[in-house]
Amino acid sequence: CRALAPPIVVNEVNFVRKCISTESSQNDLWGKLICTNFKVSFIPQDDSPKQKSQLSHVLLGEHDIPLTCLEQVVTVNDTKGKKKVLGSNQKLKFNPTELLLYCKDWRIIRYCFDEAGPESAKKVCLAIAHYSHPADLQLLFGFEYQGLRYRECKVHVSVFPGKQVNGSYSRGGLQTPLFDRPSDWDREIKRTNASEWRVCSINEHYAVSSSLPEHIVVPVSLADQDLKQFSALFTDGRIPMWCWNHPNGSALVRMTVVTEQLVQKKFDQRILSAIAKSHPQSEDVMRSDLDKTLPNIQEIQAAFLKLKQLCVLDPFEETEERWLTTLENTRWLEYVRMFLRHSAEMVYYLDGKNASVILHEEEDRDLSCVVSSLVQLMLDPYYRSLIGFQTLVQKEWVMAGHRFLDRCNHLKKNDNKESPLFTLFLDCAWQIMNQYPLAFEFTEVYLAVLNDSMWTPLFSTFLFNSPKHRTQILMDFAKNKAIAVTEDLSAFFPPVWEWSQQFSREDQALFNNPLFVGRVQKGEMKTFRRTKKTYSYSVRGAATLQQNGQKTREDTSYLRLSLNSELKSDFSPVKDESPTERYFRDWFSRPVDLRGLLIPVLLPTHVVLWKLFFLRWVPEICIPRGGFATAYHLLSDLADQIEMLQMQVRQYKGPTPGSRPLPSPSGPPSDQKKMHFKADSPDDTPVHPDFFTSSFPYNPVGNLCWRSVQGTPISKFLNGAKTWLSTETLANDTL
């Protein structure tokens, strides 16, 4: 393909100052502020060297913000004491002296118009506000970009960086299935040995349900005609949807809630019976009503907003104890524990009781996505690989009809429907990863990048409410633009899984975990046990939970020492112990198989704040040459040295008959290595780069925090506005 046209420049203003320093204006940048139909760009006058500690996005510069990432556009005139939150097609009656951009990834960017022309400053502010509030989904830049990309490439899928093979998107030879064709589901059935389940295509062209995929997996004993007949009993025709099969034969199924008594009777007679019979050994079926046991989307959103207020706008308290208490009061970590606990209970029924599990939710498109994904993440090591995790998200979120458009509020029209359920799931996944870091092929950087990709509107994964919605919108757009889409729609508007469209191969190496158990030869990985205290808190429920979430040296000792030695356990049966408690006690008393079942510890001392994600933009807590990045650097360097030594050993032994030519003894080319940090030689002693911080690979410099503007005219506005918590109050206070 030849180079594509850049985004259209809508408006721009010169002589703008971007606030960088948290204490003075000495290090602020002067340059041009530009609004395009894709992003807000700031072009510094002086070409300062790019911060090495940042991910280098292929389509976004160091000072760029996608318009879909903007949550609020706030203009301020500090001399007149005026401020206004701008929306689409609004008027601004004063000349702004400052512009604040509140981002959905929690950045706060501040621009000052000290020397800029007042009219030009006003126009660029209004343009940013207008284009960040698109009236229609097809007005997002991603449609224009991918449409032009498709046309320029002459409809040849093979010219795309990510080539689609049999309905899957490849990355480095590995493939992420899209589950838009029966073969993807067939492979998943065979992988899990679900012999009593089959692929059903009664929903082709979305004839039965507008929110389910065209192909779903159902019990073998149910005929298509029966399923069509019973589909009317369920909300939006969402017949029970198979998710996964345990090796013991039990199945994980999700479906809408059945409330009417007559409908319930028919369901029990036919569908529930078919699910029970799909198990070769047991007909026990456990049903869980998620709406009754877990917080709803509004409660999750409220907790998220409180957490955002605490982490970004409010000043850190002088004592850590008070800050942690406030953190606990947001209830975010409490909800994370609730979802992890409920998912672990479902694991007990599937694995411990050998019973199939049905997850009920009113519409089966929100809470069930989180729980079903966590259950599979705990039970199936395949989903802890990078491709496996992407497969899980594609299957349980995208194709299952999670309302990404509404929950992300891309069009900024449905604040009451917005809820960070996918972010909650990624946080829960990180909690498990944090406790079992060797069991995951990917890193927390990958999880953070995946979350941030929701705000880059260039991919189909996070833009639509259902597979049908995606198909309709893309076909309408192609028709309006006279694009003859003769191939699959995923070629026209690809999913996010082709990471080369966003990051270089070197930056993608930050996704790779150097300690992943899959990189260690079988038999070399030591197992570890847990202490009795760990068990008692993890399965006894909320009554035993402590406040403030502070880790103590005693509580974390097993996590710190387990990699080098086995800790003896001293478990004794508890009087009147329930079967669930006995199951967890037995599991925690045994050595952990990192390639098998993983159950997280639910102590508040272990379910902690995901610092790299939630605090990455706060300059105050950024530790120079500190944090996990230093350990990651050493481990990556070590993994790279081991790879070079292994190649030298193979070179020394010589090739075997029929084998491929041996690589250079110095190892593969640097751009093909799996680790981001590379050793020059096996004898190389790693030295931490000067740009390392606890926020690596993110850079908080230039992001506004409360203390950075304390004492300035805008500090009073920030202190009282509580911008993210009460936009209505702020809007009513405009002039």
XYZ file of C-alpha atoms in Angstrom:
735
model
C 0.000 0.000 0.000
C 1.119 3.545 -0.526
C 1.083 5.994 2.351
C -2.351 6.942 3.564
C -3.508 10.530 3.870
C -3.062 11.999 7.370
C -6.022 13.039 9.524
C -7.750 16.240 8.461
C -6.670 19.341 10.387
C -9.795 21.074 11.678
C -8.257 23.942 13.634
C -4.963 25.009 15.154
C -3.420 27.729 17.280
C 0.195 28.825 17.702
C 2.158 30.048 20.728
C 0.487 27.603 23.139
C 2.192 26.574 26.379
C 1.811 22.976 27.512
C 2.328 22.691 31.261
C 5.031 20.140 32.020
C 6.609 20.867 35.372
C 4.698 20.168 38.555
C 6.295 23.088 40.389
C 7.109 25.870 37.917
C 6.718 26.869 34.284
C 10.450 26.614 33.631
C 10.186 23.280 31.786
C 6.888 23.988 30.015
C 6.775 23.439 26.265
C 5.813 26.057 23.701
C 4.319 25.004 20.418
C 1.256 24.557 18.218
C -2.017 22.962 19.391
C -3.849 21.149 16.586
C -7.283 19.541 16.433
C -7.808 16.939 13.706
C -10.682 14.567 13.042
C -8.705 11.864 14.899
C -6.710 13.415 17.724
C -5.507 16.453 19.619
C -1.858 17.079 18.782
C 0.715 19.369 20.330
C 3.789 20.119 18.208
C 6.622 21.610 20.301
C 8.651 24.428 18.766
C 11.875 22.747 19.827
C 12.248 19.120 18.805
C 13.014 17.681 22.205
C 14.176 14.035 22.237
C 11.357 11.559 22.783
C 11.145 10.083 26.251
C 12.571 6.577 25.990
C 10.370 5.400 28.824
C 7.221 5.690 26.723
C 5.586 3.214 24.401
C 5.962 4.474 20.843
C 2.543 4.288 19.253
C 2.662 3.946 15.483
C -0.210 6.392 14.911
C 0.069 8.632 17.972
C 2.890 10.981 18.870
C 4.242 11.702 22.323
C 1.847 14.639 22.792
C -1.189 13.196 20.965
C -4.565 12.285 22.487
C -7.259 10.427 20.493
C -10.541 12.313 20.499
C -12.362 9.220 21.794
C -10.040 9.281 24.816
C -11.338 12.696 25.881
C -13.875 12.625 28.668
C -14.233 16.348 29.334
C -13.064 19.534 27.661
C -12.881 22.377 30.183
C -12.095 25.979 29.266
C -11.032 28.503 31.895
C -10.493 32.247 32.053
C -8.578 32.666 35.298
C -8.557 36.467 35.146
C -12.367 36.636 35.086
C -12.968 33.552 37.210
C -14.969 31.835 34.495
C -15.008 28.201 33.424
C -17.107 25.991 31.199
C -17.348 22.319 30.277
C -17.722 22.253 26.505
C -19.899 19.856 24.553
C -20.753 19.574 20.887
C -22.071 22.664 19.068
C -21.786 24.873 22.144
C -20.906 28.543 22.266
C -18.150 30.067 24.362
C -18.807 33.627 25.523
C -15.351 34.304 26.941
C -11.830 34.005 25.622
C -10.159 31.026 27.330
C -6.772 31.501 28.949
C -6.409 27.801 29.744
C -7.680 24.475 28.421
C -7.950 21.321 30.512
C -8.392 17.950 28.840
C -9.631 15.171 31.132
C -8.892 11.814 29.510
C -10.535 8.425 29.935
C -7.136 6.889 30.634
C -6.921 9.289 33.630
C -4.466 11.777 32.145
C -5.143 15.459 32.735
C -3.469 17.752 30.202
C -3.259 21.518 30.643
C -2.598 24.129 27.951
C -2.194 27.861 28.506
C -2.895 30.548 25.918
C -0.686 33.302 27.369
C 0.640 34.427 23.997
C -1.893 32.839 21.662
C -4.486 34.821 19.757
C -7.734 34.812 21.779
C -10.005 34.035 18.830
C -7.760 31.236 17.578
C -7.636 29.766 21.091
C -11.418 29.879 21.335
C -11.854 28.199 17.934
C -9.505 25.334 18.672
C -11.230 24.699 22.031
C -14.634 24.580 20.366
C -13.295 22.299 17.625
C -11.857 19.843 20.159
C -15.150 19.781 22.049
C -17.189 19.291 18.878
C -15.128 16.502 17.340
C -14.818 14.649 20.646
C -18.634 14.363 20.705
C -19.486 12.634 17.399
C -23.157 12.590 16.501
C -22.881 9.177 14.866
C -20.612 6.154 15.252
C -19.571 6.292 11.596
C -18.105 9.756 12.169
C -15.307 8.245 14.257
C -11.985 8.502 12.470
C -11.502 4.736 12.461
C -14.135 4.291 9.768
C -12.527 6.783 7.424
C -9.059 5.446 8.189
C -9.845 1.768 7.665
C -12.033 2.486 4.646
C -9.198 4.381 2.977
C -6.748 1.709 4.032
C -8.927 -0.993 2.533
C -9.404 0.912 -0.732
C -5.718 1.760 -1.076
C -4.761 -1.867 -0.563
C -7.091 -2.897 -3.417
C -9.064 -5.316 -1.237
C -6.123 -7.701 -0.844
C -6.177 -8.924 2.742
C -2.630 -10.246 2.429
C -1.132 -6.767 2.301
C -2.303 -5.950 5.798
C 0.336 -6.264 8.544
C -1.928 -8.824 10.188
C -3.034 -11.490 7.745
C -6.273 -13.306 8.360
C -5.938 -17.079 8.169
C -9.056 -19.265 8.497
C -10.944 -16.593 10.406
C -8.064 -15.849 12.790
C -5.760 -12.872 13.104
C -2.097 -13.761 13.301
C 0.683 -12.312 15.393
C 4.144 -13.715 14.886
C 2.735 -16.916 13.411
C 0.172 -17.354 16.197
C -3.521 -16.848 15.571
C -6.383 -15.320 17.533
C -9.730 -16.816 16.455
C -12.551 -14.353 15.872
C -15.383 -16.902 16.427
C -17.280 -15.560 13.436
C -17.360 -18.958 11.721
C -18.189 -22.531 12.822
C -14.590 -23.761 12.484
C -13.428 -21.529 15.357
C -16.033 -23.023 17.672
C -15.252 -26.532 16.439
C -11.616 -26.090 17.390
C -12.606 -24.912 20.863
C -14.920 -27.913 21.303
C -12.125 -30.284 20.330
C -9.562 -28.474 22.492
C -11.752 -28.857 25.594
C -12.964 -32.334 24.602
C -16.620 -31.235 24.789
C -17.898 -34.241 22.863
C -21.524 -33.768 23.969
C -21.734 -30.275 22.494
C -22.035 -29.116 18.896
C -21.919 -25.957 16.807
C -25.369 -24.619 15.960
C -26.042 -22.054 13.221
C -29.729 -21.265 13.761
C -28.744 -17.653 14.382
C -27.264 -17.165 10.929
C -28.062 -13.659 9.707
C -29.115 -13.078 13.345
C -32.485 -14.722 12.739
C -32.988 -15.722 16.390
C -31.020 -13.213 18.501
C -29.655 -9.769 17.684
C -26.952 -9.949 20.358
C -25.617 -13.520 20.044
C -23.063 -14.542 17.402
C -24.280 -16.309 14.288
C -22.775 -19.599 15.491
C -23.036 -20.868 19.059
C -22.394 -24.138 20.873
C -25.367 -26.126 22.244
C -25.974 -29.624 23.657
C -25.942 -32.425 21.092
C -29.296 -33.666 22.400
C -31.109 -30.458 21.402
C -32.265 -30.208 17.803
C -32.222 -26.924 15.902
C -36.019 -26.922 15.696
C -36.300 -27.197 19.478
C -33.852 -24.348 19.961
C -35.780 -22.100 17.582
C -38.973 -22.886 19.457
C -37.471 -22.193 22.887
C -35.617 -19.041 21.822
C -38.801 -17.018 22.341
C -38.641 -17.870 26.055
C -35.437 -15.901 26.548
C -34.613 -12.190 26.489
C -33.630 -11.192 22.941
C -33.736 -14.874 22.010
C -30.487 -15.523 23.899
C -30.639 -19.291 24.278
C -28.086 -20.791 26.697
C -24.556 -20.282 25.373
C -21.751 -22.769 26.040
C -18.500 -21.233 27.277
C -16.103 -24.013 28.257
C -15.792 -27.664 29.263
C -13.841 -29.060 32.216
C -11.778 -32.221 31.599
C -14.140 -34.022 33.987
C -17.071 -33.308 31.650
C -18.759 -30.446 33.512
C -19.694 -27.441 31.379
C -19.803 -23.685 31.955
C -22.921 -22.138 30.391
C -24.335 -18.599 30.440
C -27.876 -17.416 29.761
C -30.522 -14.844 30.583
C -32.693 -15.074 33.680
C -35.857 -17.197 33.440
C -38.554 -15.654 35.658
C -42.001 -16.741 34.493
C -43.148 -19.996 36.082
C -44.450 -21.511 32.844
C -41.243 -20.626 31.032
C -39.253 -22.036 33.933
C -41.055 -25.356 33.697
C -40.419 -25.675 29.970
C -36.790 -24.720 30.522
C -36.317 -27.353 33.227
C -37.940 -30.033 31.100
C -35.929 -29.589 27.955
C -32.945 -27.240 28.052
C -31.771 -27.784 31.622
C -32.181 -31.497 31.121
C -30.096 -31.355 27.930
C -27.301 -29.470 29.725
C -27.334 -32.028 32.522
C -27.197 -34.945 30.085
C -24.192 -33.417 28.306
C -22.098 -34.463 31.298
C -20.907 -38.055 30.819
C -20.723 -38.817 34.565
C -22.999 -36.486 36.509
C -26.291 -34.702 35.919
C -25.808 -32.136 38.674
C -26.282 -28.551 37.502
C -25.546 -25.521 39.662
C -27.327 -22.263 38.756
C -25.987 -18.879 39.871
C -28.004 -15.656 39.661
C -25.335 -12.986 39.211
C -27.780 -10.095 39.553
C -28.501 -11.137 43.149
C -24.935 -11.812 44.250
C -22.793 -9.146 42.570
C -22.878 -5.327 42.309
C -24.728 -3.848 39.346
C -23.190 -1.689 36.624
C -24.176 1.573 38.336
C -22.489 0.555 41.594
C -19.348 -0.444 39.695
C -19.329 2.888 37.859
C -19.756 4.817 41.129
C -16.828 2.975 42.709
C -14.695 3.634 39.634
C -15.431 7.367 39.745
C -14.532 7.536 43.434
C -11.294 5.712 42.747
C -10.528 8.123 39.904
C -11.190 11.080 42.193
C -8.869 9.653 44.841
C -6.016 8.665 42.541
C -5.950 11.687 40.252
C -7.660 14.776 41.678
C -7.482 14.556 45.454
C -4.125 15.293 47.143
C -2.381 12.395 48.794
C -2.902 12.492 52.536
C 0.034 13.020 54.838
C -0.413 9.562 56.326
C -0.578 6.441 54.235
C -3.136 4.887 56.559
C -5.744 7.530 55.827
C -5.199 7.271 52.067
C -5.607 3.513 52.156
C -8.766 3.853 54.228
C -10.187 6.224 51.624
C -9.145 3.756 48.953
C -11.085 0.986 50.680
C -14.096 3.277 51.006
C -14.304 3.680 47.238
C -15.420 -0.002 47.252
C -13.507 -0.717 44.017
C -11.243 -3.296 45.626
C -14.228 -4.706 47.490
C -15.975 -5.310 44.160
C -12.812 -6.849 42.710
C -12.751 -9.285 45.658
C -16.465 -10.060 45.199
C -16.018 -11.013 41.546
C -12.928 -13.074 42.301
C -14.677 -14.814 45.206
C -17.779 -15.651 43.194
C -15.680 -16.916 40.300
C -13.715 -19.120 42.696
C -16.987 -20.546 44.013
C -18.000 -21.440 40.450
C -14.620 -23.142 40.101
C -15.493 -25.245 43.143
C -18.685 -26.546 41.514
C -17.013 -27.256 38.174
C -13.831 -28.773 39.538
C -14.718 -29.906 43.060
C -18.322 -31.104 42.688
C -18.015 -32.238 39.081
C -21.196 -30.287 38.270
C -22.068 -28.101 35.309
C -22.629 -24.412 36.059
C -25.156 -22.014 34.512
C -24.530 -18.291 34.986
C -27.802 -16.342 34.984
C -28.004 -12.608 34.314
C -30.962 -10.510 33.239
C -29.529 -9.882 29.771
C -26.358 -12.025 29.973
C -24.129 -9.276 28.583
C -22.334 -7.648 31.512
C -21.610 -9.438 34.791
C -21.576 -12.838 33.110
C -18.760 -11.657 30.811
C -16.592 -10.948 33.845
C -17.395 -14.118 35.788
C -17.235 -16.551 32.870
C -13.868 -15.113 31.820
C -12.404 -15.295 35.334
C -13.586 -18.876 35.841
C -11.869 -19.961 32.631
C -8.757 -17.962 33.476
C -8.468 -19.816 36.795
C -9.172 -23.264 35.360
C -7.554 -23.315 31.933
C -3.832 -22.479 31.499
C -4.384 -21.924 27.780
C -6.138 -18.651 28.569
C -3.066 -17.509 30.482
C -1.058 -17.416 27.265
C -1.209 -14.253 25.190
C -3.131 -15.754 22.286
C -5.331 -17.673 24.720
C -6.220 -14.507 26.640
C -7.129 -12.737 23.398
C -9.223 -15.758 22.451
C -11.016 -15.491 25.790
C -11.817 -11.792 25.316
C -12.983 -12.341 21.740
C -15.230 -15.238 22.756
C -16.677 -14.070 26.085
C -16.885 -10.330 25.453
C -16.896 -9.353 21.788
C -18.899 -12.238 20.325
C -21.074 -12.691 23.409
C -22.526 -9.232 22.826
C -20.998 -7.041 25.522
C -22.149 -3.470 24.874
C -18.750 -1.861 24.390
C -20.239 1.179 22.641
C -22.597 1.908 25.551
C -20.316 0.855 28.410
C -17.406 2.900 27.006
C -19.786 5.744 26.095
C -17.861 6.473 22.896
C -20.569 8.846 21.663
C -20.926 10.523 25.088
C -24.703 10.205 24.938
C -25.459 7.526 27.538
C -23.793 8.425 30.827
C -26.258 6.209 32.707
C -25.142 3.176 30.664
C -21.414 3.766 31.090
C -19.606 1.242 33.292
C -15.977 0.014 33.361
C -16.754 -3.715 33.354
C -13.893 -4.596 31.022
C -11.461 -2.593 33.152
C -12.798 -4.442 36.208
C -12.110 -7.767 34.504
C -8.562 -6.718 33.592
C -7.992 -5.628 37.190
C -9.217 -9.035 38.419
C -6.927 -10.751 35.914
C -4.025 -8.641 37.176
C -4.788 -9.659 40.776
C -4.365 -13.324 39.808
C -1.238 -12.479 37.808
C 0.168 -10.517 40.738
C -0.155 -13.578 42.980
C 1.029 -16.104 40.371
C 3.382 -14.134 38.095
C 5.020 -17.249 36.630
C 1.723 -18.623 35.310
C 1.080 -15.890 32.703
C 2.793 -15.432 29.370
C 1.926 -11.724 29.232
C 2.665 -8.784 31.514
C 0.660 -6.065 33.218
C 1.844 -3.690 30.480
C -0.112 -5.810 28.007
C -3.248 -5.552 30.172
C -2.849 -1.765 30.427
C -2.310 -1.427 26.672
C -5.358 -3.601 25.997
C -7.485 -1.354 28.204
C -6.129 1.816 26.568
C -6.958 0.397 23.136
C -10.637 0.936 23.959
C -9.985 4.652 23.447
C -8.240 4.280 20.056
C -11.126 4.050 17.551
C -9.209 2.294 14.791
C -10.289 -1.283 15.494
C -13.599 -3.081 15.560
C -13.108 -4.892 18.861
C -14.329 -2.201 21.259
C -16.635 -0.089 19.104
C -19.876 -2.054 18.877
C -22.637 -3.460 21.076
C -22.896 -6.883 19.424
C -21.746 -8.872 16.380
C -24.926 -7.891 14.533
C -24.388 -4.233 15.374
C -20.861 -4.468 13.984
C -22.042 -6.139 10.783
C -24.818 -3.606 10.167
C -22.666 -0.541 10.782
C -19.752 -1.764 8.674
C -21.969 -2.808 5.775
C -23.799 0.536 5.856
C -20.531 2.431 5.896
C -19.069 0.385 3.048
C -22.224 0.994 1.007
C -22.204 4.740 1.675
C -18.548 4.982 0.683
C -18.978 2.763 -2.400
C -16.547 0.214 -0.987
C -17.053 -3.236 -2.464
C -16.342 -5.424 0.543
C -15.941 -8.780 -1.133
C -13.930 -10.340 1.658
C -14.645 -10.802 5.343
C -15.514 -7.659 7.291
C -12.559 -8.220 9.622
C -10.302 -7.468 6.646
C -12.081 -4.152 6.113
C -12.162 -3.156 9.794
C -9.648 -5.387 11.627
C -9.712 -6.270 15.326
C -7.260 -4.921 17.874
C -5.294 -8.190 17.989
C -2.936 -7.138 15.199
C -0.640 -5.198 17.516
C 1.760 -4.206 14.742
C -0.816 -1.590 13.728
C -0.130 0.172 17.035
C 3.344 -0.800 18.227
C 6.725 -1.784 16.900
C 8.044 -5.308 17.398
C 10.384 -3.977 20.079
C 7.562 -2.377 22.056
C 5.407 -5.494 21.678
C 8.190 -7.354 23.473
C 7.058 -5.518 26.621
C 4.024 -7.824 26.542
C 6.224 -10.903 27.143
C 6.769 -12.220 30.659
C 10.367 -13.486 31.057
C 9.303 -15.691 33.987
C 6.438 -17.459 32.229
C 6.424 -21.116 33.250
C 6.077 -22.098 29.609
C 9.595 -20.803 29.019
C 10.999 -23.140 31.710
C 11.630 -26.788 30.957
C 9.282 -29.226 32.640
C 10.528 -30.377 36.021
C 12.595 -27.273 36.734
C 9.802 -25.188 38.223
C 9.542 -25.411 41.996
C 6.131 -25.500 43.597
C 5.140 -23.848 46.837
C 2.627 -24.144 49.634
C 0.642 -21.617 51.621
C 0.393 -20.965 55.296
C -2.656 -21.743 57.394
C -3.337 -18.042 57.892
C -3.637 -17.520 54.163
C -6.317 -20.175 53.883
C -8.409 -18.918 56.762
C -8.767 -15.474 55.216
C -9.219 -16.593 51.650
C -12.256 -18.811 52.074
C -13.986 -17.579 55.205
C -15.774 -14.708 53.485
C -16.207 -11.046 54.183
C -16.381 -11.362 57.966
C -12.639 -11.980 58.171
C -11.595 -9.135 55.869
C -9.349 -6.447 57.304
C -9.410 -2.755 56.501
C -6.878 -0.512 54.713
C -5.380 -3.293 52.623
C -1.859 -2.976 54.015
C 0.479 -5.861 53.312
C 2.382 -7.129 56.314
C 5.693 -8.931 56.155
C 4.168 -12.038 57.696
C 1.238 -12.193 55.266
C 3.406 -11.838 52.186
C 6.229 -14.105 53.244
C 4.986 -17.074 51.270
C 4.764 -14.995 48.102
C 8.309 -13.729 48.544
C 9.919 -17.019 49.545
C 7.913 -19.476 47.509
C 10.090 -19.209 44.427
C 13.102 -20.575 46.302
C 11.708 -22.999 48.830
C 8.623 -24.914 49.849
C 6.914 -23.732 52.992
C 5.455 -26.447 55.145
C 1.740 -26.220 55.706
C -0.074 -26.975 58.940
C -3.709 -27.398 57.976
C -6.162 -28.920 60.392
C -9.854 -29.553 59.685
C -12.262 -26.893 60.899
C -15.250 -27.955 62.965
C -18.507 -27.931 60.972
C -16.512 -27.325 57.823
C -18.583 -26.911 54.675
C -17.709 -28.824 51.474
C -16.670 -25.542 49.859
C -14.284 -24.711 52.693
C -12.883 -28.227 52.642
C -12.235 -27.959 48.893
C -10.330 -24.700 49.262
C -8.448 -25.946 52.321
C -7.319 -29.023 50.423
C -6.288 -26.970 47.407
C -4.287 -24.449 49.413
C -2.564 -27.279 51.287
C -1.149 -28.802 48.106
C 1.760 -27.594 45.960
C 0.601 -25.281 43.189
C 0.680 -26.486 39.616
C 1.261 -23.290 37.667
C 0.047 -25.062 34.542
C -3.200 -26.038 36.235
C -5.905 -24.565 38.450
C -5.130 -21.238 40.157
C -7.220 -19.819 43.003
C -6.377 -16.286 44.174
C -5.959 -15.343 47.821
C -8.735 -12.947 48.761
C -7.098 -11.196 51.687
C -7.271 -7.397 51.398
C -3.509 -7.556 51.865
C -3.295 -9.476 48.599
C -6.091 -7.921 46.539
C -4.381 -4.564 46.166
C -4.464 -1.463 43.991
C -3.088 -1.981 40.496
C -0.513 0.797 40.790
C 0.968 0.739 37.295
C -2.479 1.232 35.803
C -4.248 3.537 38.244
C -1.297 5.670 39.405
C 0.894 5.757 36.282
C 0.098 9.410 35.491
C 0.693 10.827 39.002
C 4.116 12.541 39.129
C 4.093 12.688 42.934
C 4.410 8.951 43.417
C 6.710 8.255 40.471
C 9.911 6.681 41.832
C 13.010 7.364 39.709
C 14.858 4.127 38.861
C 12.428 2.210 41.076
C 9.376 0.019 40.936
C 8.752 -3.284 39.188
C 10.473 -2.034 36.020
C 13.888 -2.572 37.606
C 13.094 -6.230 38.299
C 11.577 -6.646 34.839
C 14.743 -5.223 33.301
C 16.980 -7.688 35.136
C 14.735 -10.650 34.375
C 14.465 -9.743 30.689
C 18.214 -9.387 30.461
C 18.648 -12.749 32.163
C 16.119 -14.433 29.865
C 17.921 -13.001 26.847
C 21.275 -14.260 28.137
C 19.800 -17.746 28.630
C 18.456 -17.710 25.081
C 21.893 -16.818 23.736
C 23.565 -19.527 25.815
C 21.072 -22.128 24.616
C 21.829 -21.208 21.016
C 25.544 -21.438 21.688
C 25.058 -24.915 23.147
C 23.092 -26.004 20.099
C 25.787 -24.509 17.874
C 28.442 -26.420 19.797
C 26.590 -29.737 19.477
C 26.068 -29.207 15.779
C 22.954 -29.761 13.650
C 21.011 -32.976 13.724
C 20.172 -34.790 10.477
C 17.298 -33.080 8.691
C 17.272 -30.047 10.988
C 17.241 -26.424 9.887
C 20.501 -24.426 9.717
C 21.600 -23.277 13.148
C 21.305 -19.591 14.008
C 24.270 -17.409 14.771
C 25.881 -18.225 18.142
C 25.282 -14.614 19.168
C 21.559 -15.278 19.023
C 18.747 -14.083 16.775
C 18.621 -10.532 15.423
C 17.679 -8.008 18.105
C 14.355 -7.194 16.430
C 13.321 -10.869 16.616
C 14.080 -11.492 20.279
C 11.214 -12.031 22.688
C 12.477 -9.699 25.420
C 12.317 -5.902 25.308
C 15.629 -5.514 27.112
C 18.456 -7.405 25.439
C 21.873 -8.491 26.661
C 24.921 -7.735 24.535
C 26.490 -11.036 25.555
C 25.982 -13.833 28.117
C 28.607 -12.126 30.286
C 26.872 -8.754 30.136
C 26.119 -7.068 33.485
C 22.816 -5.174 33.222
C 22.703 -1.538 34.300
C 19.363 0.172 34.849
C 18.764 2.976 32.323
C 18.456 6.493 33.694
C 14.927 6.852 32.319
C 13.555 4.055 34.508
C 10.722 4.987 36.856
C 8.000 3.103 38.707
C 5.604 4.246 35.939
C 7.606 2.569 33.155
C 6.784 2.325 30.273
C 4.527 5.326 30.868
C 5.706 8.849 31.586
C 3.718 11.015 34.030
C 5.663 14.183 33.197
C 3.257 16.774 31.830
C 0.164 15.365 33.495
C -1.694 17.657 35.820
C -2.042 16.721 39.478
C -3.739 18.617 42.279
C -0.571 19.861 43.937
C 0.916 21.055 40.674
C -1.663 23.851 40.499
C -2.146 24.470 44.222
C -2.001 28.180 44.910
C -2.817 29.159 41.323
C -6.171 30.594 40.205
C -7.201 27.225 38.811
C -6.604 25.359 42.069
C -9.844 26.688 43.560
C -11.721 25.428 40.527
C -10.174 21.953 40.762
C -10.725 21.727 44.499
C -14.411 22.501 44.282
C -15.494 21.122 40.943
C -15.019 17.393 41.560
C -15.142 17.254 37.793
C -15.548 13.541 37.260
C -18.074 13.129 40.038
C -20.511 15.894 39.240
C -20.445 17.148 35.684
C -24.019 18.334 36.023
C -23.106 20.741 38.837
C -20.168 22.027 36.845
C -22.232 22.528 33.712
C -24.856 24.481 35.641
C -22.118 26.783 36.934
C -21.010 27.908 33.481
C -20.997 31.477 32.312
